[in-house]
PDB file of C-alpha atoms in Angstrom:
ATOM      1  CA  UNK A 926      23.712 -21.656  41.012  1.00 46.00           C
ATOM      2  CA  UNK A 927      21.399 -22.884  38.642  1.00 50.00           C
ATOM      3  CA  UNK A 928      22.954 -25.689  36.056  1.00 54.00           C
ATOM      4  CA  UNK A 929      21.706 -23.671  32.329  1.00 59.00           C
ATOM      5  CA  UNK A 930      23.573 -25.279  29.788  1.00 64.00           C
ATOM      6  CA  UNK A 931      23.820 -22.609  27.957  1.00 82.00           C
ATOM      7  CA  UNK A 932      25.965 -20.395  29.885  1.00 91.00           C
ATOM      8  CA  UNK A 933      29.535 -20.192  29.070  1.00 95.00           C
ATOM      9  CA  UNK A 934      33.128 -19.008  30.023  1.00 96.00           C
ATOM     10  CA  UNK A 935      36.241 -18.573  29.033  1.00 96.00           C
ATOM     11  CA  UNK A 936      38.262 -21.597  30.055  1.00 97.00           C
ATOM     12  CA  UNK A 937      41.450 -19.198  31.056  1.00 96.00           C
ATOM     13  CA  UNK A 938      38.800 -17.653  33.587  1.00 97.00           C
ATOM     14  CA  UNK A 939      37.399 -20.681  34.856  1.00 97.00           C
ATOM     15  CA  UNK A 940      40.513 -22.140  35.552  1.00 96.00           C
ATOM     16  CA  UNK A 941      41.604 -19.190  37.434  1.00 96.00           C
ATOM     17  CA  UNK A 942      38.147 -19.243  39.379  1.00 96.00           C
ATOM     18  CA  UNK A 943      38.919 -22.996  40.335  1.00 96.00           C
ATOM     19  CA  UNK A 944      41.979 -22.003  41.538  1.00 96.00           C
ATOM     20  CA  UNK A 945      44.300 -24.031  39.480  1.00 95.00           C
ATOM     21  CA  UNK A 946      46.581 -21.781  38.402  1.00 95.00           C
ATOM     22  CA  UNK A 947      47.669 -18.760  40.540  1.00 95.00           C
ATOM     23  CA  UNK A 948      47.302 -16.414  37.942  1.00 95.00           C
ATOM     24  CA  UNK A 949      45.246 -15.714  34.412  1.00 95.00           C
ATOM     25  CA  UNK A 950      48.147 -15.339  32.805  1.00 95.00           C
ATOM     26  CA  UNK A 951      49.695 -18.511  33.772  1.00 94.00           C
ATOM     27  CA  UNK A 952      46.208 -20.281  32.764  1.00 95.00           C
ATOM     28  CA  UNK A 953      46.620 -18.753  29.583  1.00 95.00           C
ATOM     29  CA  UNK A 954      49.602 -19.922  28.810  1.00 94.00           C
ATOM     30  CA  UNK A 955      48.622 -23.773  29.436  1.00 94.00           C
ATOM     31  CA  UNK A 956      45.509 -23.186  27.089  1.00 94.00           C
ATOM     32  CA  UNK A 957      48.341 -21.280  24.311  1.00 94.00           C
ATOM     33  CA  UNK A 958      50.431 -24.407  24.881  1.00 91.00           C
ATOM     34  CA  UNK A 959      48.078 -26.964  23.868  1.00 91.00           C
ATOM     35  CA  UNK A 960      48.179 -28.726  27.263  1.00 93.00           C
ATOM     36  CA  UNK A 961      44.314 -28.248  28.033  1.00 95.00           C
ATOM     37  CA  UNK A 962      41.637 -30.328  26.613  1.00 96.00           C
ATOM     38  CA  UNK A 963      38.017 -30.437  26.800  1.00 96.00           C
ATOM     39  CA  UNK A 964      36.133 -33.837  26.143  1.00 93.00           C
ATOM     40  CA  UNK A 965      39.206 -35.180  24.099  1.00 91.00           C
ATOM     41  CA  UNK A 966      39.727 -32.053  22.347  1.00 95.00           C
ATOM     42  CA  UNK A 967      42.964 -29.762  22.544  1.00 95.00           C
ATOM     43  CA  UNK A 968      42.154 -26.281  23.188  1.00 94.00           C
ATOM     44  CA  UNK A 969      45.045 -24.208  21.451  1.00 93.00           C
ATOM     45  CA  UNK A 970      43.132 -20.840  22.612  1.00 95.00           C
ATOM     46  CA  UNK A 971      42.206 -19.034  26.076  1.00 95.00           C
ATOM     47  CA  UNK A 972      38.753 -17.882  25.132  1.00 95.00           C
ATOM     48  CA  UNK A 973      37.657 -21.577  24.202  1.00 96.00           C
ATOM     49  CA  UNK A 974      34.473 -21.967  25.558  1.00 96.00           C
ATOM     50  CA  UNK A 975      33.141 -23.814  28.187  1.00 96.00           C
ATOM     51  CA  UNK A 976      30.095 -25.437  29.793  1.00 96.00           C
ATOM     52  CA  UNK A 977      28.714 -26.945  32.943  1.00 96.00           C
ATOM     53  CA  UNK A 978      29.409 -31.160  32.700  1.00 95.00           C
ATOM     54  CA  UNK A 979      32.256 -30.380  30.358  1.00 96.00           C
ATOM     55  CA  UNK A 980      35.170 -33.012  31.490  1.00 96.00           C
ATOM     56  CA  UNK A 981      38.642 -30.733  31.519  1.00 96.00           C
ATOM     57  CA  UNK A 982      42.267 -32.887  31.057  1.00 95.00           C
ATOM     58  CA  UNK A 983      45.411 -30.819  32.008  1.00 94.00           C
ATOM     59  CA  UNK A 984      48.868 -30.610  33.354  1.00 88.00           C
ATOM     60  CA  UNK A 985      49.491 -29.216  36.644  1.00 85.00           C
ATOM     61  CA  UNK A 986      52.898 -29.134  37.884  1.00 78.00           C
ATOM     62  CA  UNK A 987      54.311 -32.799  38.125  1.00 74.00           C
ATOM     63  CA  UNK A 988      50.246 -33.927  38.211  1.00 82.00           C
ATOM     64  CA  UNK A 989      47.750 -34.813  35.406  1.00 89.00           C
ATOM     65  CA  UNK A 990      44.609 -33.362  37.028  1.00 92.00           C
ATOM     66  CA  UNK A 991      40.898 -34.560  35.332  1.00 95.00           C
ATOM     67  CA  UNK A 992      37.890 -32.491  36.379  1.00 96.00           C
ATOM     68  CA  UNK A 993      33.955 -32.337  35.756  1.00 97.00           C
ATOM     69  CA  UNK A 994      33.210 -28.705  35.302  1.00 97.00           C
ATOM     70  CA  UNK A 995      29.876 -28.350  38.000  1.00 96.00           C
ATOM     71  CA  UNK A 996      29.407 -24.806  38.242  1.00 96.00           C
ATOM     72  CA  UNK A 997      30.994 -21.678  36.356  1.00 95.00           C
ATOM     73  CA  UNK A 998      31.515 -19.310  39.379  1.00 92.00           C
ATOM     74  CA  UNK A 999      31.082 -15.548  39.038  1.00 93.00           C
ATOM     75  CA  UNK A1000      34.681 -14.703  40.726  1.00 94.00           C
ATOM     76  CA  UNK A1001      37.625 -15.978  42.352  1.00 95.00           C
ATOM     77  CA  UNK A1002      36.431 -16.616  45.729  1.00 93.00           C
ATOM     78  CA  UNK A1003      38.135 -18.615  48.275  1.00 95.00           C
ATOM     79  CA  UNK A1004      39.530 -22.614  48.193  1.00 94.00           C
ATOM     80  CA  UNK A1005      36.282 -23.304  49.769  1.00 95.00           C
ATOM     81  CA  UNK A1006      34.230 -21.862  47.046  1.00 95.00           C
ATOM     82  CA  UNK A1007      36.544 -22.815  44.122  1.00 95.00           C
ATOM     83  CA  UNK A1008      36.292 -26.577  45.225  1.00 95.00           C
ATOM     84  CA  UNK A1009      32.907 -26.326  44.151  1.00 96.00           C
ATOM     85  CA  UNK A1010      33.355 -25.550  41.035  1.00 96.00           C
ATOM     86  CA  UNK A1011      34.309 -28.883  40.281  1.00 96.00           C
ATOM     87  CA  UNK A1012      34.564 -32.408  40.972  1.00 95.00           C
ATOM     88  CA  UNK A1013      37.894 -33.836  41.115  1.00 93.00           C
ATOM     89  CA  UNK A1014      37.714 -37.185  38.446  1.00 92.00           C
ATOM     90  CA  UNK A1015      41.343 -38.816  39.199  1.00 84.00           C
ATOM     91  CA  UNK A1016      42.785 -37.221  42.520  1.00 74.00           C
ATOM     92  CA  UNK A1017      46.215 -36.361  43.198  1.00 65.00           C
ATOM     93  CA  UNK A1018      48.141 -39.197  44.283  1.00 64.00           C
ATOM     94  CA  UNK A1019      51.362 -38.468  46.016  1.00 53.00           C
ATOM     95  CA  UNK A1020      54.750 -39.981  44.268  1.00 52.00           C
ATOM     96  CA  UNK A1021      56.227 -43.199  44.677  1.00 51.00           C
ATOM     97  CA  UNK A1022      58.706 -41.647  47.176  1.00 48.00           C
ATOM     98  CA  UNK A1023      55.935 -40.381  49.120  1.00 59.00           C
ATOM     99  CA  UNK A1024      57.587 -37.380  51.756  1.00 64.00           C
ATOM    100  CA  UNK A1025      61.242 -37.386  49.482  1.00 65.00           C
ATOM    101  CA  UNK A1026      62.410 -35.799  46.822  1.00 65.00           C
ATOM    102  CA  UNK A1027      65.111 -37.072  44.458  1.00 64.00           C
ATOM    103  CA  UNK A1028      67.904 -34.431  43.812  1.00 63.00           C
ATOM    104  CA  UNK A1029      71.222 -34.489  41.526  1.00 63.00           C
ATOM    105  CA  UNK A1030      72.646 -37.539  41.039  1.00 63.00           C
ATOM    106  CA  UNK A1031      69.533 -39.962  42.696  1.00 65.00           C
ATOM    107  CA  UNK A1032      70.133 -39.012  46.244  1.00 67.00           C
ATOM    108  CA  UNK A1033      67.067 -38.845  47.925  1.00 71.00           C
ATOM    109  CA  UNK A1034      66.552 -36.437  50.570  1.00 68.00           C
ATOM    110  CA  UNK A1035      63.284 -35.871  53.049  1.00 73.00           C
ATOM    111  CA  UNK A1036      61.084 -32.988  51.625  1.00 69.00           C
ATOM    112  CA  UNK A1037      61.626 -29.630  53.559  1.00 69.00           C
ATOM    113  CA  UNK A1038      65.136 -30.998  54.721  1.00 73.00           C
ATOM    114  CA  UNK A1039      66.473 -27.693  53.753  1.00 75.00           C
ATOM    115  CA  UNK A1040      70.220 -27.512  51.750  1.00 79.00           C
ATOM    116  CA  UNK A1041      72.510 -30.204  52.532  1.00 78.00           C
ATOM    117  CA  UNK A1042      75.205 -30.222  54.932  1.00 84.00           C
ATOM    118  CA  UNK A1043      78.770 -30.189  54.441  1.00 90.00           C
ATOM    119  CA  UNK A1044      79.157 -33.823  54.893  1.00 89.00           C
ATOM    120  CA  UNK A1045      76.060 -34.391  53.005  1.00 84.00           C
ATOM    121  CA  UNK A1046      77.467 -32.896  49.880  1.00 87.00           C
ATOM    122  CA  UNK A1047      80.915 -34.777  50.015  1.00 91.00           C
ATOM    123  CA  UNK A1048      79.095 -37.814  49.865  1.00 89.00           C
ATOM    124  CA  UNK A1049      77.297 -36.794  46.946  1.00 87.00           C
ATOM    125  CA  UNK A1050      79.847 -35.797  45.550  1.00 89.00           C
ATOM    126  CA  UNK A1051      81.599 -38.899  45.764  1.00 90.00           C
ATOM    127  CA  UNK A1052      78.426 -40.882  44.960  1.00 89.00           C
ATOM    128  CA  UNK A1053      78.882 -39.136  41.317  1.00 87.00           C
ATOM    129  CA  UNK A1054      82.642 -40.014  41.228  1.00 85.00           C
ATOM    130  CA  UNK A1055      83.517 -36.322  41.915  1.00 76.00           C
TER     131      UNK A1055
END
């Protein structure tokens, strides 16, 4: 694609082009909420515009993501194609408990351990002072 400044989009489409949200809807919402900015800026609106170099700040999940807008894109294509879209300004870094995941009452359990046992949940229970 060639890099004209003076093409725009919608910053609900573009996001859904990168692939950061699964939905338009969804990216809409973050935009509605305030929790998208451009350059600084908080965009309180879906159709804000955007441009090519534009520097994007927003929440994703548990993850502040910070991107360089490169390209607009013309559809949601595949990961592959969405990556470049963008470059990636502060990668996501995994947690300080790397593969765990904290649950009720600060027990920490591996990711994809599934539901805890029996025994598991007596202890937890009595961990709490149940």
């Amino acid at each position: 694609m060639a890099a004209d400044t003076n093409e725009t989009l919608r910053i609900d489409k573009w996001l859904w082009y990168a692939r950061f949200f699964k939905t338009r809807t969804l990216a809409s919402v973050v935009c509605n909420g305030g929790r998208v900015r451009v350059g600084g800026a908080t965009v309180r609106k879906p159709s804000h515009l955007i441009r090519i170099e534009d520097v994007l700040t927003f929440s994703q999940g548990p993850n502040i993501r910070i991107v360089r807008i490169l390209a607009l894109g013309a559809r949601r294509g595949p990961a592959s194609e969405a990556q470049l879209l963008y470059e990636d300004l502060a990668p996501v870094e995994r947690s300080a408990t790397g593969s765990k995941a904290v649950v009720g009452g600060g027990v920490i359990r591996d990711l994809g351990a599934g539901r805890p046992t029996k025994k598991e949940r007596r202890d937890t229970d009595k961990l709490r002072g149940e």
